CSV table of C-alpha atoms in Angstrom, one decimal:
chain,number,residue,atom,x,y,z
A,180,ARG,CA,0.0,0.0,0.0
A,181,GLN,CA,3.0,2.3,0.4
A,182,ARG,CA,3.8,4.6,-2.4
A,183,GLN,CA,6.6,3.7,-4.8
A,184,MET,CA,8.5,6.2,-6.9
A,185,CYS,CA,11.3,6.4,-9.4
A,186,ILE,CA,14.3,8.5,-8.6
A,187,ARG,CA,16.2,10.0,-11.5
A,188,ASP,CA,19.7,11.6,-11.3
A,189,ARG,CA,21.6,13.3,-14.0
A,190,ASP,CA,25.0,11.6,-14.2
A,191,ARG,CA,28.1,13.3,-15.5
A,192,GLY,CA,30.4,10.7,-14.0
A,193,ASP,CA,32.0,7.7,-15.7
A,194,ASP,CA,31.5,3.9,-15.4
A,195,TYR,CA,33.3,3.9,-12.0
A,196,VAL,CA,32.1,7.0,-10.2
A,197,PHE,CA,28.7,8.6,-10.0
A,198,VAL,CA,28.8,12.4,-10.2
A,199,PRO,CA,25.5,14.3,-10.3
A,200,VAL,CA,24.6,17.2,-12.5
A,201,GLY,CA,23.4,20.5,-11.1
A,202,GLY,CA,19.7,20.8,-10.3
A,203,GLY,CA,19.4,17.9,-7.9
A,204,ARG,CA,17.6,14.7,-8.4
A,205,LEU,CA,14.0,14.3,-9.7
A,206,GLU,CA,11.4,12.2,-7.9
A,207,PHE,CA,8.6,10.8,-9.9
A,208,PRO,CA,5.7,9.2,-8.0
A,209,LEU,CA,4.6,6.4,-10.3
A,210,LYS,CA,1.4,7.6,-12.0
A,211,LEU,CA,-0.1,4.3,-13.2
A,212,ALA,CA,-1.7,4.6,-16.5
A,213,ARG,CA,-3.4,1.2,-16.4
A,214,ILE,CA,-3.6,-1.8,-14.1
A,215,ARG,CA,-4.4,-5.2,-15.3
A,216,PHE,CA,-4.8,-8.7,-13.7
A,217,GLU,CA,-3.6,-11.6,-15.8
A,218,GLY,CA,-2.0,-14.9,-15.5
A,219,SER,CA,-3.5,-15.5,-12.1
A,220,THR,CA,-4.3,-19.0,-10.7
A,221,PRO,CA,-5.7,-20.2,-7.4
A,222,LEU,CA,-2.1,-20.5,-6.2
A,223,CYS,CA,-0.7,-17.4,-7.8
A,224,ARG,CA,-1.9,-13.7,-8.0
A,225,ARG,CA,-0.3,-11.3,-10.5
A,226,MET,CA,-0.9,-7.6,-11.0
A,227,THR,CA,0.7,-5.4,-13.7
A,228,ALA,CA,0.8,-1.6,-13.6
A,229,GLU,CA,1.9,0.5,-16.6
A,230,PHE,CA,3.7,3.8,-16.1
A,231,THR,CA,5.2,6.6,-18.2
A,232,LEU,CA,8.0,9.0,-17.1
A,233,ARG,CA,8.9,12.2,-19.0
A,234,LEU,CA,12.6,12.7,-18.5
A,235,PRO,CA,15.2,15.2,-19.8
A,236,LYS,CA,16.8,13.5,-22.8
A,237,GLY,CA,20.4,14.3,-21.7
A,238,ALA,CA,22.7,16.7,-19.9
A,239,ASP,CA,24.7,19.7,-20.8
A,240,PHE,CA,28.0,19.0,-19.0
A,241,ARG,CA,29.6,22.4,-19.8
A,242,ARG,CA,26.7,24.3,-18.2
A,243,ASP,CA,26.2,21.7,-15.5
A,244,ARG,CA,22.4,21.3,-16.1
A,245,ARG,CA,19.8,19.1,-17.7
A,246,LEU,CA,18.6,19.6,-21.4
A,247,ALA,CA,15.2,21.2,-21.7
A,248,ASP,CA,13.8,18.6,-24.2
A,249,ARG,CA,12.1,15.6,-22.6
A,250,LEU,CA,11.5,12.0,-23.8
A,251,GLU,CA,9.0,9.4,-22.6
A,252,VAL,CA,10.3,6.3,-20.8
A,253,LYS,CA,7.5,3.8,-20.7
A,254,GLY,CA,7.4,0.6,-18.7
A,255,GLU,CA,5.5,-1.6,-16.3
A,256,LEU,CA,5.8,-3.2,-12.9
A,257,THR,CA,4.5,-6.6,-12.1
A,258,LEU,CA,3.8,-7.8,-8.5
A,259,THR,CA,3.4,-11.6,-8.1
A,260,VAL,CA,2.5,-13.3,-4.9
A,261,ARG,CA,2.3,-17.1,-4.5
A,262,GLN,CA,0.5,-19.2,-1.9
A,263,ASN,CA,2.7,-20.3,1.0
A,264,SER,CA,5.6,-18.3,-0.3
A,265,PRO,CA,7.1,-15.5,1.9
A,266,ILE,CA,8.6,-13.8,-1.2
A,267,ALA,CA,6.7,-11.2,-3.2
A,268,GLU,CA,8.2,-10.9,-6.7
A,269,LEU,CA,8.4,-7.4,-8.2
A,270,GLY,CA,9.3,-7.5,-11.9
A,271,TYR,CA,10.0,-4.5,-14.1
A,272,THR,CA,10.3,-3.7,-17.8
A,273,PHE,CA,11.0,-0.3,-19.3
A,274,THR,CA,12.5,1.2,-22.5
A,275,ASN,CA,15.3,3.6,-21.7
A,276,THR,CA,15.4,6.5,-24.2
A,277,VAL,CA,17.5,9.1,-22.4
A,278,ARG,CA,21.2,9.5,-21.8
A,279,ASP,CA,23.6,10.2,-19.0
A,280,HIS,CA,21.4,9.4,-16.0
A,281,ARG,CA,20.7,7.0,-13.2
A,282,LEU,CA,17.2,5.6,-12.7
A,283,ARG,CA,16.4,4.1,-9.3
A,284,LEU,CA,13.3,2.5,-7.7
A,285,CYS,CA,12.5,3.7,-4.2
A,286,LEU,CA,11.0,1.2,-1.7
A,287,ASN,CA,9.5,2.5,1.5
A,288,THR,CA,10.7,-0.2,4.0
A,289,GLY,CA,9.2,1.5,7.1
A,290,LEU,CA,12.5,0.7,8.9
A,291,ASN,CA,15.3,3.2,9.8
A,292,GLY,CA,18.0,0.7,10.8
A,293,THR,CA,21.1,-1.1,9.6
A,294,LEU,CA,21.7,-1.9,5.9
A,295,TRP,CA,23.2,-5.4,5.4
A,296,THR,CA,24.5,-6.6,2.1
A,297,ASP,CA,26.2,-9.9,1.0
A,298,SER,CA,29.2,-10.8,-1.0
A,299,SER,CA,30.2,-14.2,-2.4
A,300,PHE,CA,31.1,-15.7,1.0
A,301,ASP,CA,30.1,-13.1,3.5
A,302,ALA,CA,27.5,-10.6,4.7
A,303,ALA,CA,28.2,-7.4,6.6
A,304,PRO,CA,26.6,-4.1,7.7
A,305,PHE,CA,27.2,-1.2,5.5
A,306,ASP,CA,29.3,1.6,7.2
A,307,GLU,CA,28.9,5.0,5.5
A,308,SER,CA,31.9,6.4,7.4
A,309,ARG,CA,34.2,4.3,5.3
A,310,CYS,CA,33.2,6.1,2.1
A,311,CYS,CA,35.4,8.8,0.7
A,312,VAL,CA,34.4,12.3,1.9
A,313,ARG,CA,33.8,13.3,-1.7
A,314,THR,CA,31.5,10.4,-2.5
A,315,PHE,CA,28.3,11.8,-3.9
A,316,SER,CA,26.2,8.7,-3.5
A,317,LYS,CA,27.0,6.3,-0.7
A,318,THR,CA,25.8,3.1,-2.3
A,319,ALA,CA,26.4,-0.4,-1.1
A,320,CYS,CA,27.2,-3.4,-3.4
A,321,ASN,CA,25.4,-6.7,-3.0
A,322,PHE,CA,25.9,-10.1,-4.5
A,323,SER,CA,22.4,-11.6,-4.0
A,324,PHE,CA,20.5,-9.8,-1.3
A,325,ALA,CA,20.3,-6.6,0.8
A,326,ALA,CA,18.4,-6.2,4.1
A,327,VAL,CA,17.3,-3.3,6.4
A,328,GLU,CA,16.9,-4.3,10.1
A,329,GLU,CA,15.6,-2.3,13.0
A,330,GLY,CA,15.3,-4.2,16.2
A,331,GLU,CA,13.7,-7.6,15.4
A,332,ARG,CA,12.0,-6.5,12.3
A,333,GLY,CA,13.6,-6.7,8.8
A,334,PHE,CA,13.0,-6.0,5.2
A,335,GLY,CA,14.8,-8.2,2.7
A,336,LEU,CA,15.5,-7.5,-1.0
A,337,LEU,CA,16.5,-10.4,-3.1
A,338,THR,CA,18.4,-9.3,-6.3
A,339,GLU,CA,19.2,-10.7,-9.7
A,340,GLY,CA,21.8,-8.4,-11.1
A,341,GLN,CA,20.8,-5.2,-9.3
A,342,HIS,CA,24.1,-4.9,-7.4
A,343,GLU,CA,23.7,-1.2,-6.2
A,344,VAL,CA,21.5,-0.1,-3.3
A,345,GLU,CA,21.4,2.9,-1.0
A,346,ARG,CA,19.5,3.6,2.2
A,347,GLU,CA,18.2,7.0,3.2
A,348,ASN,CA,16.2,6.9,6.5
A,349,ASP,CA,13.3,4.4,5.9
A,350,ARG,CA,13.8,4.4,2.0
A,351,LEU,CA,15.8,1.8,0.1
A,352,TYR,CA,16.9,2.8,-3.4
A,353,VAL,CA,17.6,0.2,-6.0
A,354,THR,CA,19.5,1.2,-9.1
A,355,LEU,CA,17.8,-0.1,-12.3
A,356,VAL,CA,20.1,1.5,-14.8
A,357,ARG,CA,23.1,3.8,-15.0
A,358,SER,CA,23.5,5.3,-18.4
A,359,THR,CA,26.9,6.6,-19.0
A,360,GLY,CA,28.9,7.1,-22.3
A,361,ILE,CA,32.4,7.0,-21.0
A,362,ILE,CA,34.5,4.5,-19.2
A,363,SER,CA,36.8,7.0,-17.5
A,364,ALA,CA,36.3,10.7,-17.4
A,365,ALA,CA,40.0,11.2,-16.6
A,366,ASN,CA,41.1,10.0,-20.1
A,367,SER,CA,40.6,10.9,-23.7
A,368,ASP,CA,37.7,10.1,-26.0
A,369,TYR,CA,39.5,6.8,-26.7
A,370,PHE,CA,37.7,5.5,-23.6
A,371,THR,CA,34.2,6.4,-24.6
A,372,SER,CA,31.6,3.6,-24.5
A,373,PRO,CA,28.5,4.7,-26.3
A,374,GLY,CA,26.8,1.3,-25.7
A,375,ASN,CA,26.8,1.9,-21.9
A,376,GLN,CA,24.0,4.5,-22.4
A,377,CYS,CA,21.8,1.4,-22.4
A,378,LEU,CA,19.3,2.8,-25.0
A,379,ARG,CA,17.2,-0.3,-25.1
A,380,THR,CA,14.4,-2.3,-23.3
A,381,LEU,CA,15.6,-3.4,-19.9
A,382,SER,CA,13.9,-5.8,-17.5
A,383,GLY,CA,14.5,-7.6,-14.3
A,384,ARG,CA,13.0,-8.8,-11.1
A,385,LEU,CA,13.4,-8.3,-7.3
A,386,GLY,CA,12.1,-10.4,-4.4
A,387,LEU,CA,10.6,-8.7,-1.3
A,388,VAL,CA,10.6,-10.4,2.1
A,389,LEU,CA,9.4,-9.2,5.5
A,390,TYR,CA,10.9,-11.1,8.4
A,391,GLU,CA,11.7,-11.1,12.2
A,392,GLY,CA,14.7,-12.2,14.2
A,393,GLY,CA,17.6,-11.3,11.8
A,394,TRP,CA,18.5,-12.2,8.3
A,395,GLN,CA,20.3,-15.4,9.3
A,396,LYS,CA,17.3,-16.8,11.1
A,397,ALA,CA,15.1,-15.8,8.3
A,398,GLY,CA,17.3,-17.7,5.9
A,399,LEU,CA,17.9,-14.9,3.4
A,400,PRO,CA,21.1,-16.4,1.8
A,401,SER,CA,19.2,-19.6,1.0
A,402,ALA,CA,16.1,-17.7,-0.1
A,403,ALA,CA,18.3,-15.6,-2.4
A,404,LYS,CA,19.9,-18.7,-4.0
A,405,THR,CA,16.4,-20.2,-4.6
A,406,PHE,CA,15.1,-16.9,-6.0
A,407,ARG,CA,18.0,-16.7,-8.5
A,408,SER,CA,18.2,-20.3,-9.5
A,409,GLY,CA,14.5,-21.5,-9.3
A,410,GLY,CA,13.4,-25.0,-8.8
A,411,PHE,CA,14.5,-28.1,-10.6
A,412,VAL,CA,12.0,-30.5,-12.2
A,413,THR,CA,12.6,-34.0,-13.3
A,414,ALA,CA,10.2,-35.6,-15.8
A,415,PHE,CA,9.6,-39.3,-15.4
A,416,THR,CA,7.2,-42.0,-16.8
A,417,ALA,CA,4.7,-43.3,-14.3
A,418,VAL,CA,5.7,-47.0,-14.8
A,419,ASP,CA,8.0,-49.5,-13.0
A,420,PRO,CA,11.4,-48.5,-14.4
A,421,LYS,CA,12.7,-52.0,-14.0
A,422,ALA,CA,9.8,-54.0,-15.4
A,423,PHE,CA,10.5,-55.7,-18.8
A,424,SER,CA,13.9,-54.0,-19.1
A,425,GLY,CA,15.3,-57.1,-20.8
A,426,GLY,CA,13.6,-56.6,-24.1
A,427,ARG,CA,9.9,-55.8,-23.7
A,428,ALA,CA,10.2,-52.1,-22.7
A,429,ALA,CA,7.0,-51.2,-24.7
A,430,VAL,CA,4.8,-53.6,-22.8
A,431,GLN,CA,3.7,-53.5,-19.2
A,432,ASP,CA,0.7,-55.7,-18.2
A,433,THR,CA,-0.2,-56.3,-14.6
A,434,THR,CA,-1.6,-59.7,-15.5
A,435,ILE,CA,1.8,-61.0,-16.5
A,436,SER,CA,3.3,-62.9,-13.6
A,437,GLU,CA,6.9,-63.1,-14.8
A,438,GLN,CA,9.0,-60.1,-14.0
A,439,PHE,CA,12.0,-59.3,-16.1
A,440,TYR,CA,14.2,-57.7,-13.4
A,441,ARG,CA,18.0,-57.6,-13.7
A,442,ASP,CA,20.2,-57.8,-10.7
A,443,GLU,CA,22.0,-54.6,-9.8
A,444,PRO,CA,25.8,-54.9,-10.3
A,445,GLN,CA,26.6,-52.6,-7.4
A,446,PRO,CA,23.6,-52.6,-5.0
A,447,GLU,CA,25.7,-50.8,-2.3
A,448,LEU,CA,25.8,-47.7,-4.4
A,449,ILE,CA,22.1,-47.3,-4.9
A,450,LEU,CA,20.5,-44.4,-3.0
A,451,PRO,CA,17.0,-45.2,-1.5
A,452,ASP,CA,14.2,-43.2,-3.2
A,453,ASN,CA,13.1,-39.8,-1.7
A,454,GLN,CA,16.3,-39.6,0.4
A,455,ALA,CA,18.5,-36.5,0.5
A,456,PRO,CA,22.2,-37.0,-0.3
A,457,PHE,CA,23.1,-35.3,3.1
A,458,ASP,CA,21.5,-33.9,6.2
A,459,LEU,CA,22.5,-30.5,7.6
A,460,HIS,CA,20.7,-28.4,10.2
A,461,SER,CA,22.1,-25.0,10.9
A,462,GLU,CA,20.9,-21.4,10.6
A,463,GLU,CA,24.4,-20.0,10.3
A,464,VAL,CA,26.1,-22.5,7.9
A,465,LEU,CA,25.2,-22.1,4.3
A,466,VAL,CA,25.6,-24.6,1.5
A,467,THR,CA,27.4,-22.7,-1.3
A,468,ALA,CA,28.0,-25.7,-3.7
A,469,PHE,CA,27.1,-29.4,-4.2
A,470,LYS,CA,28.5,-30.9,-7.3
A,471,ALA,CA,30.3,-34.0,-8.7
A,472,ALA,CA,34.1,-34.1,-7.9
A,473,GLU,CA,36.4,-33.0,-10.7
A,474,ASP,CA,38.1,-36.3,-10.7
A,475,GLY,CA,34.8,-38.3,-10.7
A,476,ASN,CA,35.4,-39.7,-7.3
A,477,GLY,CA,32.3,-38.9,-5.2
A,478,SER,CA,30.6,-35.5,-4.6
A,479,ILE,CA,31.9,-32.2,-3.3
A,480,LEU,CA,30.0,-30.2,-0.7
A,481,ARG,CA,31.1,-26.6,0.1
A,482,LEU,CA,29.9,-24.8,3.3
A,483,CYS,CA,30.4,-21.4,4.7
A,484,ASN,CA,29.8,-20.0,8.2
A,485,LEU,CA,28.3,-16.5,7.6
A,486,SER,CA,28.0,-15.6,11.3
A,487,ASP,CA,30.5,-13.7,13.5
A,488,ARG,CA,30.9,-16.6,16.0
A,489,PRO,CA,32.2,-20.2,15.8
A,490,VAL,CA,29.4,-22.7,14.9
A,491,LEU,CA,29.4,-26.4,15.8
A,492,PHE,CA,27.3,-28.5,13.5
A,493,THR,CA,26.7,-32.1,12.5
A,494,LEU,CA,26.6,-33.4,8.9
A,495,ALA,CA,25.2,-36.8,8.1
A,496,ALA,CA,25.8,-38.4,4.7
A,497,LYS,CA,26.0,-42.1,3.7
A,498,GLY,CA,29.6,-42.9,3.0
A,499,THR,CA,33.0,-41.5,3.7
A,500,ILE,CA,33.3,-37.8,4.5
A,501,CYS,CA,36.7,-36.2,4.0
A,502,PRO,CA,37.9,-32.5,4.2
A,503,VAL,CA,39.5,-31.2,1.1
A,504,ASN,CA,40.8,-27.9,0.0
A,505,LEU,CA,39.4,-25.8,-2.9
A,506,ALA,CA,41.5,-27.8,-5.3
A,507,GLU,CA,39.7,-30.9,-4.0
A,508,GLU,CA,42.9,-32.3,-2.4
A,509,ARG,CA,42.7,-34.1,0.9
A,510,VAL,CA,43.6,-32.0,3.9
A,511,GLY,CA,42.2,-33.8,7.0
A,512,GLU,CA,41.0,-37.0,8.5
A,513,GLU,CA,38.0,-38.8,7.1
A,514,SER,CA,34.9,-40.1,8.9
A,515,THR,CA,32.0,-42.4,8.0
A,516,ASP,CA,28.4,-41.4,7.7
A,517,ILE,CA,28.5,-38.6,10.2
A,518,CYS,CA,30.8,-35.6,10.7
A,519,LEU,CA,31.0,-33.3,13.7
A,520,THR,CA,32.8,-30.1,12.8
A,521,GLU,CA,33.2,-26.5,14.1
A,522,LEU,CA,33.5,-23.6,11.7
A,523,ARG,CA,35.2,-20.4,12.6
A,524,PRO,CA,33.5,-17.1,11.7
A,525,LYS,CA,33.5,-16.6,7.9
A,526,GLU,CA,35.3,-19.9,7.3
A,527,ILE,CA,34.8,-22.0,4.2
A,528,LEU,CA,34.8,-25.8,4.4
A,529,THR,CA,34.9,-28.2,1.5
A,530,LEU,CA,34.1,-31.9,2.0
A,531,ARG,CA,34.3,-34.9,-0.4
A,532,ILE,CA,31.6,-37.5,0.1
A,533,VAL,CA,32.3,-40.9,-1.4
């Protein structure tokens, strides 16, 4: 129900540093031209709102001001909510027709607290005091999520390529596009990059989550991975996979008493149906990778402790569990079926399961 708006800055900086143009930023409350409901099902509700922004088509860097001529930027926002899912998906599509600017979406979080952002193997609060005193826009980078927390309440933002956010009071700004035509303003025209004006149709999606108890307890890192990767679906035929595998694969009749089953050559390697390859319960320890070993011997499981304290956890997996380094070379003692391990703060642990 809170109002959303687009924030538009004139940008005379380069690909590395944002530098505003005189006249300040422009705020555009989203005036929705048309709202439509489509593609909804009993398990999913979807609303799409169209919008039109009239923006200055460029900037006069010599006079440090915006150009008087304006162009239309048309787009739409799509809000999707699914039953039993805590994540509301906000999708956007717009056609960028103007140059030298930064367009951001403003989200009213209702929280005036700490901004957290993640990196590949870490998450930390953003400290504005570490920014250069001449930094015009104190933005924070994120890998897959950002969160604003005040007390026990939190607002999570799951991203998919929107790596720049900024918090001002209870507002969270998300950069949708930075249109710049030069790689480095300190060099000659040889470093121009006209394609970086992004004069084309741009689209993306964001995930919005409300939670309590901190981002670790809410499982934001796992939710961000699920949001970015989606689910995996395996198609199968609703028949006995073993019946008549000896030459009558096209025939399956329940009245035939003879079963053409072949003995498994290595029954000890068969995983029971509907059983996970490993069992791990921890709010602080995150699974960052699970894949086949590079040498083909077993599987590789990579874990990371994102908290600021040591964490003792138990991992259960059928077979031999052995610590290895990132090159998948053995570095510790192996165990069988169960592994009790303590991870230091921010430590990465890689295990081979055979």
